[in-house]
XYZ file of C-alpha atoms in Angstrom:
597
model
C 95.464 85.540 77.563
C 99.143 84.931 77.983
C 98.895 84.896 81.766
C 98.119 81.227 81.788
C 99.936 80.072 78.713
C 103.238 81.085 80.267
C 102.630 78.637 83.081
C 101.247 76.079 80.680
C 104.261 75.703 78.507
C 106.897 75.628 81.239
C 109.024 78.045 79.329
C 108.546 76.265 75.982
C 107.247 78.207 72.968
C 103.592 77.676 72.083
C 102.777 76.925 68.436
C 100.711 79.399 66.526
C 97.839 76.924 66.599
C 97.635 77.254 70.354
C 95.344 80.188 71.184
C 96.258 82.252 74.214
C 94.230 81.618 77.349
C 94.303 83.265 80.734
C 93.538 80.303 82.929
C 95.482 77.842 80.853
C 98.501 79.935 81.258
C 98.069 79.976 84.970
C 97.429 76.357 85.454
C 100.481 74.610 84.199
C 102.815 77.152 85.618
C 101.777 76.462 89.111
C 102.269 72.793 88.643
C 105.914 72.977 87.896
C 106.594 75.247 90.812
C 106.235 72.373 93.201
C 109.899 72.250 94.044
C 111.337 73.912 97.035
C 114.283 73.695 99.308
C 114.984 73.180 102.916
C 114.929 76.404 104.886
C 118.242 77.487 106.232
C 117.184 76.654 109.750
C 116.580 73.060 108.643
C 119.993 72.690 107.092
C 123.363 71.855 108.502
C 124.938 75.012 109.875
C 128.438 73.726 110.362
C 131.073 76.173 109.229
C 132.285 75.451 105.737
C 135.948 74.934 104.949
C 135.974 78.080 102.853
C 138.274 80.998 103.470
C 136.742 84.429 103.687
C 137.732 86.566 100.731
C 139.930 89.536 101.573
C 138.286 92.877 102.059
C 134.933 91.439 103.181
C 133.948 91.679 106.802
C 133.203 88.249 108.195
C 130.295 89.598 110.185
C 128.412 90.605 107.032
C 129.237 87.591 104.871
C 127.197 84.396 104.665
C 128.815 81.315 103.157
C 126.467 79.014 101.259
C 126.930 75.546 99.815
C 124.461 72.930 98.599
C 124.587 69.135 98.762
C 124.531 68.249 95.077
C 124.939 64.480 95.416
C 121.342 63.526 96.155
C 118.025 65.278 96.854
C 116.645 65.248 100.374
C 113.129 65.086 98.984
C 111.389 64.835 95.636
C 108.109 66.714 95.401
C 105.279 65.790 93.059
C 105.264 67.447 89.652
C 101.683 68.359 90.625
C 102.704 70.117 93.809
C 101.144 73.528 93.291
C 97.386 73.910 92.856
C 94.994 76.812 92.653
C 91.473 77.627 93.804
C 88.659 79.547 92.228
C 86.092 80.707 94.738
C 82.620 79.106 94.355
C 81.277 82.614 94.043
C 82.091 82.313 90.331
C 78.937 80.195 90.129
C 76.992 82.653 92.244
C 78.134 85.859 90.572
C 78.250 84.712 86.952
C 81.940 84.228 86.146
C 81.258 80.559 85.409
C 79.655 81.578 82.111
C 82.912 83.226 81.073
C 85.076 80.137 81.411
C 86.591 79.011 78.160
C 88.625 76.035 77.046
C 90.438 75.619 73.761
C 92.100 72.790 71.908
C 95.467 71.218 72.539
C 98.780 72.913 72.081
C 100.483 70.017 70.375
C 103.958 70.823 71.663
C 102.936 71.488 75.267
C 103.534 68.409 77.359
C 102.585 68.154 80.992
C 101.098 66.210 83.846
C 97.450 65.944 84.923
C 95.794 68.800 86.738
C 92.843 68.856 89.121
C 89.789 71.051 89.321
C 88.266 70.868 92.787
C 84.588 71.791 93.122
C 83.865 72.378 96.764
C 81.104 71.484 99.165
C 78.405 73.873 100.140
C 76.606 73.105 96.900
C 73.467 71.036 96.663
C 72.775 69.249 93.372
C 69.640 69.333 91.212
C 69.377 66.713 88.504
C 67.471 67.513 85.300
C 64.533 65.309 86.250
C 64.216 65.924 89.964
C 64.563 68.425 92.772
C 66.769 66.277 94.946
C 69.281 69.061 95.457
C 68.509 70.899 98.639
C 70.013 74.362 98.865
C 73.021 74.566 101.128
C 74.694 77.745 102.296
C 77.483 78.983 100.075
C 80.542 80.811 101.386
C 79.995 79.829 104.982
C 83.124 79.876 107.126
C 84.513 76.384 107.197
C 81.986 75.108 104.692
C 82.066 76.621 101.262
C 85.112 75.167 99.582
C 86.259 77.141 96.649
C 86.466 75.869 93.161
C 90.079 74.822 93.166
C 92.085 74.349 90.028
C 95.371 72.559 90.420
C 97.567 74.501 88.096
C 99.901 71.937 86.791
C 101.354 71.548 83.373
C 98.636 70.530 80.937
C 98.475 70.718 77.150
C 95.632 73.165 76.715
C 94.911 76.881 76.758
C 92.062 78.185 78.884
C 90.474 81.594 79.154
C 88.298 82.746 82.030
C 87.359 85.999 80.374
C 85.074 85.955 77.386
C 83.278 82.753 76.565
C 81.028 79.839 77.365
C 81.790 76.196 76.653
C 79.669 73.670 74.835
C 81.387 70.305 74.616
C 80.749 68.232 71.520
C 82.488 64.858 71.584
C 82.699 64.770 67.771
C 83.592 68.409 67.107
C 85.495 69.216 70.284
C 85.076 72.400 72.315
C 82.919 75.103 70.818
C 83.601 78.679 71.822
C 80.755 81.174 72.163
C 82.228 84.668 72.204
C 80.776 87.391 74.425
C 80.905 91.054 73.414
C 82.891 93.499 75.533
C 79.731 95.032 76.981
C 78.825 91.666 78.549
C 82.205 91.523 80.226
C 81.722 95.016 81.641
C 78.263 94.090 82.941
C 79.714 90.938 84.479
C 82.329 92.959 86.340
C 79.603 95.201 87.758
C 77.579 92.165 88.824
C 80.623 90.568 90.452
C 81.409 93.782 92.347
C 77.873 93.875 93.751
C 78.124 90.207 94.730
C 81.415 90.938 96.477
C 79.634 93.397 98.764
C 76.864 90.892 99.454
C 79.333 88.157 100.373
C 81.262 90.464 102.683
C 78.037 91.381 104.444
C 77.189 87.697 104.858
C 80.606 86.931 106.310
C 80.392 89.654 108.933
C 76.764 88.920 109.855
C 77.225 85.127 109.834
C 74.084 84.673 107.703
C 74.350 83.160 104.265
C 72.384 82.828 101.059
C 71.769 79.482 99.395
C 72.956 78.015 96.138
C 72.023 74.858 94.283
C 74.405 73.447 91.711
C 72.290 72.409 88.747
C 73.147 69.765 86.205
C 73.777 72.557 83.700
C 76.312 74.183 86.021
C 78.028 70.841 86.562
C 78.146 70.338 82.806
C 79.802 73.734 82.368
C 82.340 73.015 85.083
C 83.202 69.609 83.735
C 83.334 70.782 80.143
C 85.634 73.586 81.191
C 87.919 71.059 82.878
C 87.711 68.580 80.012
C 88.396 71.170 77.327
C 91.312 72.439 79.390
C 92.925 69.088 80.072
C 92.192 69.325 83.808
C 90.976 66.613 86.141
C 87.939 67.465 88.240
C 87.708 66.852 91.994
C 84.187 67.360 93.336
C 83.529 67.782 97.060
C 80.088 66.423 97.898
C 77.735 68.013 100.412
C 78.294 66.436 103.844
C 75.692 68.515 105.707
C 72.716 66.408 104.698
C 72.392 64.261 107.826
C 70.006 61.498 108.882
C 68.309 61.596 112.311
C 71.069 59.339 113.707
C 73.649 61.869 112.428
C 74.928 59.592 109.669
C 75.451 61.075 106.223
C 72.375 61.205 103.962
C 73.824 60.186 100.625
C 70.673 60.354 98.489
C 71.607 63.687 96.953
C 75.173 62.561 96.336
C 73.955 59.350 94.702
C 71.854 61.415 92.309
C 74.909 63.421 91.335
C 77.103 60.327 91.014
C 74.609 58.608 88.729
C 74.195 61.717 86.605
C 77.979 62.166 86.287
C 78.437 58.491 85.451
C 75.720 58.693 82.774
C 77.771 61.475 81.165
C 80.972 59.440 81.641
C 82.576 62.280 83.564
C 86.022 61.390 84.898
C 85.914 62.867 88.432
C 87.635 62.341 91.772
C 85.733 62.983 94.993
C 85.788 64.492 98.437
C 83.147 64.827 101.166
C 82.554 68.094 102.991
C 84.886 70.802 104.194
C 86.169 71.770 107.634
C 84.027 69.211 109.513
C 85.223 70.763 112.778
C 82.814 73.666 112.091
C 79.646 71.676 111.407
C 78.090 72.517 114.784
C 78.157 76.207 113.868
C 76.658 75.493 110.451
C 73.942 72.913 111.113
C 73.631 72.850 114.898
C 75.166 69.408 115.304
C 78.745 68.213 115.367
C 80.216 65.223 113.557
C 83.039 63.422 115.367
C 85.987 61.786 113.662
C 84.615 58.280 113.942
C 81.318 59.211 112.307
C 83.128 61.193 109.624
C 85.232 58.129 108.881
C 82.077 56.033 108.519
C 80.690 58.655 106.140
C 83.782 58.315 103.956
C 83.536 54.532 103.986
C 79.913 54.929 102.903
C 80.994 57.185 100.056
C 83.688 54.734 98.994
C 81.053 51.987 98.905
C 78.831 54.146 96.706
C 81.715 54.780 94.323
C 82.463 51.073 94.087
C 78.845 50.373 93.146
C 79.136 52.680 90.147
C 81.405 51.192 87.517
C 82.631 54.572 86.284
C 83.900 55.467 89.754
C 84.898 52.090 91.197
C 88.553 53.169 91.133
C 88.090 56.922 91.553
C 90.345 58.785 93.951
C 88.892 60.011 97.241
C 90.393 62.804 99.364
C 89.648 64.209 102.807
C 88.702 65.162 105.466
C 89.904 68.736 104.756
C 89.975 69.804 108.385
C 90.725 73.320 109.598
C 93.690 74.498 111.645
C 94.923 71.549 113.753
C 94.023 72.745 117.229
C 93.405 70.226 119.989
C 89.778 69.450 119.099
C 90.601 69.245 115.400
C 93.480 66.848 116.029
C 91.101 64.655 118.034
C 88.687 64.680 115.082
C 91.490 63.742 112.676
C 92.624 60.895 114.936
C 89.091 59.489 115.043
C 88.839 59.781 111.275
C 92.188 58.104 110.620
C 91.342 55.161 112.921
C 88.214 54.421 110.909
C 88.935 55.603 107.363
C 92.646 56.353 107.078
C 93.094 53.621 104.488
C 89.985 54.742 102.579
C 91.317 58.087 101.324
C 94.095 58.536 98.786
C 95.418 61.658 100.526
C 94.719 63.389 103.853
C 93.780 67.057 103.483
C 93.751 70.117 105.708
C 93.862 73.899 105.275
C 95.624 76.904 106.750
C 95.214 80.685 106.695
C 97.812 82.789 108.463
C 96.016 85.978 109.528
C 92.492 87.236 110.108
C 92.123 89.461 107.050
C 89.956 91.917 108.961
C 92.795 92.957 111.288
C 95.932 92.360 109.216
C 98.742 94.940 108.961
C 101.634 95.052 106.526
C 104.102 94.415 109.357
C 102.383 91.086 110.015
C 103.799 89.709 106.784
C 107.342 90.378 107.996
C 107.081 88.479 111.290
C 109.184 85.344 111.333
C 107.056 83.966 114.159
C 104.057 84.067 111.802
C 105.987 82.402 108.980
C 106.931 79.561 111.332
C 103.376 78.741 112.435
C 102.837 76.546 109.384
C 105.816 74.337 110.227
C 104.275 73.453 113.587
C 100.973 72.579 111.931
C 102.676 70.337 109.404
C 104.322 68.360 112.214
C 100.994 67.937 114.029
C 99.238 66.617 110.914
C 102.116 64.324 109.993
C 102.270 62.854 113.492
C 98.634 61.762 113.342
C 98.763 60.525 109.750
C 101.978 58.552 110.239
C 100.626 56.958 113.412
C 97.712 55.341 111.578
C 98.776 55.194 107.910
C 102.557 55.649 107.570
C 103.518 57.096 104.211
C 100.035 58.382 103.362
C 100.168 61.490 101.168
C 99.170 64.793 102.757
C 97.718 67.801 100.949
C 97.365 71.356 102.183
C 94.072 71.841 100.393
C 93.455 75.502 101.040
C 96.052 78.103 101.959
C 96.138 81.887 101.852
C 97.831 84.798 103.532
C 94.616 85.886 105.228
C 91.164 84.568 106.017
C 87.854 86.442 105.677
C 88.582 87.252 102.035
C 91.764 89.191 102.764
C 92.376 92.924 102.770
C 92.860 95.261 99.846
C 96.463 96.480 99.447
C 97.663 93.853 101.921
C 96.928 90.236 101.018
C 97.152 91.155 97.323
C 100.318 93.236 97.718
C 104.035 92.624 97.377
C 104.325 92.094 101.145
C 102.099 89.000 101.015
C 104.678 87.306 98.810
C 106.954 86.696 101.785
C 104.329 84.371 103.280
C 103.574 82.706 99.958
C 107.157 81.958 99.003
C 108.033 80.718 102.480
C 104.892 78.547 102.499
C 106.011 76.769 99.357
C 109.464 76.186 100.789
C 108.241 74.812 104.104
C 105.684 72.507 102.516
C 108.114 71.023 100.023
C 110.907 70.600 102.552
C 108.600 68.833 104.993
C 107.056 66.472 102.477
C 103.575 67.834 101.761
C 102.536 66.354 98.427
C 100.146 69.029 97.100
C 99.262 72.598 98.077
C 96.093 74.368 96.919
C 96.490 78.147 96.842
C 93.487 80.318 97.557
C 92.977 81.613 94.943
C 93.291 82.573 91.276
C 90.226 84.812 91.024
C 87.551 85.463 93.637
C 85.566 88.108 95.457
C 88.260 88.851 98.027
C 91.893 89.932 97.995
C 93.847 86.669 98.268
C 93.955 86.114 94.522
C 96.696 86.093 91.904
C 94.943 88.314 89.345
C 92.444 91.116 89.842
C 89.025 91.290 88.196
C 90.518 93.116 85.239
C 92.843 90.102 84.902
C 95.934 92.112 85.719
C 98.621 89.964 87.370
C 99.271 90.724 91.031
C 102.654 90.277 92.756
C 102.054 86.662 93.770
C 101.285 85.826 90.132
C 104.722 86.977 88.991
C 106.297 85.232 91.955
C 104.514 82.017 91.014
C 105.410 82.368 87.334
C 109.107 82.737 88.130
C 108.874 79.827 90.503
C 107.463 77.625 87.789
C 110.020 78.679 85.233
C 113.052 78.120 87.423
C 112.403 75.443 90.036
C 112.268 71.683 89.637
C 110.865 68.961 91.923
C 114.103 67.877 93.617
C 114.770 69.557 96.960
C 118.399 69.977 97.973
C 119.937 70.421 101.417
C 121.802 73.660 102.020
C 124.748 74.348 104.284
C 125.258 77.849 105.599
C 127.677 79.603 107.900
C 127.450 83.133 109.197
C 123.768 83.268 110.100
C 124.261 82.522 113.777
C 123.725 85.221 116.328
C 124.469 84.972 120.006
C 121.095 84.366 121.694
C 120.005 86.642 124.465
C 118.461 85.193 127.640
C 114.763 84.517 127.102
C 114.844 85.406 123.421
C 114.154 83.008 120.554
C 116.318 83.609 117.499
C 114.346 83.275 114.271
C 115.900 83.588 110.828
C 114.977 86.612 108.766
C 117.021 85.289 105.873
C 115.447 82.179 104.366
C 117.299 80.204 101.734
C 115.988 77.291 99.642
C 117.661 75.212 96.923
C 116.376 72.938 94.151
C 117.455 71.432 90.928
C 116.561 73.854 88.156
C 113.398 72.925 86.275
C 113.993 70.373 83.534
C 111.416 72.199 81.435
C 113.546 75.347 81.277
C 115.684 74.909 78.195
C 117.760 77.981 78.982
C 119.687 75.946 81.554
C 121.375 72.591 81.156
C 120.586 69.748 83.496
C 122.717 69.830 86.568
C 122.044 73.518 87.257
C 120.722 74.605 90.649
C 118.198 77.290 91.576
C 118.312 79.110 94.894
C 115.592 81.369 96.141
C 116.016 83.730 99.012
C 113.696 85.747 101.250
C 115.364 88.670 103.024
C 113.191 90.058 105.817
C 116.013 92.163 107.210
C 115.914 95.918 106.767
C 119.505 95.812 105.598
C 121.170 94.102 102.657
C 122.862 90.732 103.105
C 125.876 89.302 101.312
C 126.144 85.655 100.332
C 129.273 83.991 99.027
C 128.734 80.748 97.133
C 131.107 78.048 98.295
C 132.014 74.432 97.624
C 130.457 73.066 94.434
C 128.812 76.437 93.730
C 132.052 78.420 93.858
C 133.147 80.345 90.749
C 130.022 79.539 88.727
C 128.102 81.995 86.557
C 124.841 83.005 88.240
C 121.623 84.421 86.748
C 119.753 86.759 89.105
C 115.959 87.272 89.166
C 115.354 89.949 91.800
C 111.745 90.906 92.593
C 111.089 94.252 94.266
C 107.972 96.408 94.702
C 107.442 99.025 92.002
C 106.094 102.509 92.618
C 105.625 104.782 95.606
C 103.448 102.321 97.580
C 106.390 100.206 98.685
C 105.410 96.948 100.345
C 101.739 97.817 99.732
C 102.349 97.932 95.989
C 100.420 95.700 93.597
C 103.140 96.207 91.000
C 106.555 94.573 90.922
C 109.816 94.992 89.077
C 112.242 92.313 87.951
C 115.889 93.346 88.076
C 114.743 96.975 88.025
C 112.280 96.599 85.111
C 108.506 96.866 85.828
C 106.528 93.709 85.041
C 103.307 94.086 83.079
C 101.506 92.358 80.235
C 102.798 93.513 76.853
C 99.224 93.267 75.603
C 96.172 91.136 76.401
C 97.847 88.072 74.950
C 101.562 88.490 75.635
C 103.640 88.056 78.767
C 106.813 90.108 79.110
C 110.151 88.405 78.751
C 111.530 87.509 82.170
C 115.146 88.481 81.641
C 117.799 87.493 84.183
C 120.734 89.645 85.197
C 123.947 87.670 84.614
C 126.502 87.854 87.436
C 130.142 87.101 86.788
C 131.597 83.919 88.181
C 132.603 84.177 91.825
C 130.720 87.384 92.505
C 129.208 87.830 95.955
C 125.387 87.860 95.928
C 124.043 91.075 97.428
C 120.466 90.643 98.654
C 118.612 93.982 99.103
C 116.451 94.460 102.211
C 112.847 93.209 102.210
C 113.085 91.384 98.890
C 112.547 88.006 97.265
C 114.956 86.675 94.671
C 115.883 83.645 92.577
C 119.419 82.697 91.553
C 120.202 80.055 88.954
C 123.712 78.694 89.416
C 124.636 77.483 85.954
C 126.579 74.424 84.912
C 127.085 72.995 88.387
C 126.735 69.507 86.910
C 125.054 68.432 90.145
C 124.683 64.663 90.294
C 121.254 65.017 91.954
C 120.012 67.129 89.060
C 121.282 65.349 85.969
C 118.377 62.958 85.648
C 114.653 63.101 86.330
C-alpha cells in the first residue's frame, strides 16, 4: 500500500509500473529523515542584532537565526531505521511479507534488515539449531528494517515470496479470509507474549532454513540489506561462545550466496538473567573476534560488516562491560551499538511524554557511550540500535498516541546533533504499542511524523541562534527548555523546494502558544508551514492527527493523502500552538551549506 511507497520515493512520483507496497513505502521514507538540527539549548544564545518589531511584546517573542554558511554535522543518508518484532515469525506475519520489482525512477541508498538474536537455526539436513527463548527481555532482538530510500515496493499484508533468480520475485496472493484469520492469530499471540513478559517465562523458537529463506527473499526482493544477529547464548563450559550453530547458518547462507551483515547477541548485560551466567566485556570481545575469524574463513563473508555489542542502557555495570569489549574488539566491529527505551510501558502516563527531564535522559546516555568509544577507537561509528518511547511493549493509547511523538521527534534531533550515525526505531509492526502502524495497517501519529520528516529534512545539520528563551533561574531549580528548535538543509529529494532552502522543526511543550520571528538570513522569506496536531476528542491520547487543520488518513488502500503546506507571507511571525509539533520550510534562502550535496 501507499504507506511505504511515499517514503520510498522521497517525494518523487512512482511510475505506473511500480506496484504499491506498504513496507516499501515505509522503508525509504525513514532513511531520508536522518537529518536533524541542534537543539536550541545546544546553540549559541547570544542576542541577535535584530530589532523587535513594533507592537510585539519582547517577553513573548523569540528571535531565530540559522548559520547557513556550513553544517555543524552531516548525518548518514541511512540515518533512520525500523524494526519488526521477531514475533512476526512466531505469530505468522512472516508469511504475509511481499516484495515486488523495481520502481525504475526511484533512486536511493542501501537499507538494512536486521534479524535479531534469540533465534536458533535448523539447517535442512540437521537439527543443529537448539531452541532459544524468543522475546526475552534483553535478548530477543526484533526484526529490524532500516527504512532508507530503496528502489522497490514492499507489502507486508497479503503475500508470500518465492525468489527465482531467472524470473525474479513471484507473488502468491492470499485471500482476504486468510488475512482476517492471521489477525486473529496475531491477537492471540499478543496475549501470550504479554503473559510471558510479566511472568518472566518464555516459549522457544527455532529459525528454520525455510524461514531464513523467506526473510532473505523478502529483503532481496525489496532492495534491502539483511543484518542477522547470531545467537550468543550457546556457551561452552569455559563460557566461551559455542559457534557450531552459527557456523551451520553461515555455511548455509553462503551456499545460497546471501549477502548478509552480522551481529552477535543482544543486551549481553542481561545474560545472567537469561542463562544463569554472565559474560564480561573481555569475553564478549573474544567472542566477536571469533566470529570475525569465522567470517574470514568463508569467502562470501570475508568482508562482511559486523556490528555490536548492542548493550542496554549505559549504567555503571554496562559501561564497564562496554569498556572491556572495546579494549579487546573495538577495532573488530564496523559500528558500536546500544539501545534505549525511555519509560516502563507498564506504568507510563501521558504527562510523562511532556517532561523535559525525560527528553534529556538520552543526551546523557549518548555522552557516556561516546566517551568510551572515543577513548578506544576515536571516530568509530555509533548506532542506537533499538529505541522506543516505552519498554515492555508499550501501552495502548499512550506509546502509540500523538503524545509519544514529542519523544520521537526530540530523539531524532538529539541523535543527529550529537553524531549518532544510525537509529533503529522500535518498531513498524509488532505485538505491542510502540509501532508506526496498527494491525489493520492504519498509520499512527508517529508514522505521519516520520513521513513528513522524510519529505522535508536533509542530512545536513545546521546550528541555530536564538534569543528570548532565557528565563531567570530560581535557586535550586534547573531550567529546561520546553521549546525545542532544530534546523537542517531541506531534503534534496523534495523537488518542491530549490536547493538552498532550510527546514526548521519545532516542539512546543508549553501550554501556551509561542511566537518566533525569523531573523538574519531567514528574514523576509516565504515560509511553508506543516503543523501537526491531534485530531478528535481524545486530545494527546489520540491516534489520529491533522495537518494544518486537515485530518490525515489514507485516501484508499493504495493512496497516501497529499501533504499540503500552509504558505505564510514573507516576514510573518511564526505562531506555535501549545503542545504541538511543526515543520517550517524557509524557501529560497540560498544557504551556502545547502546548495550542494
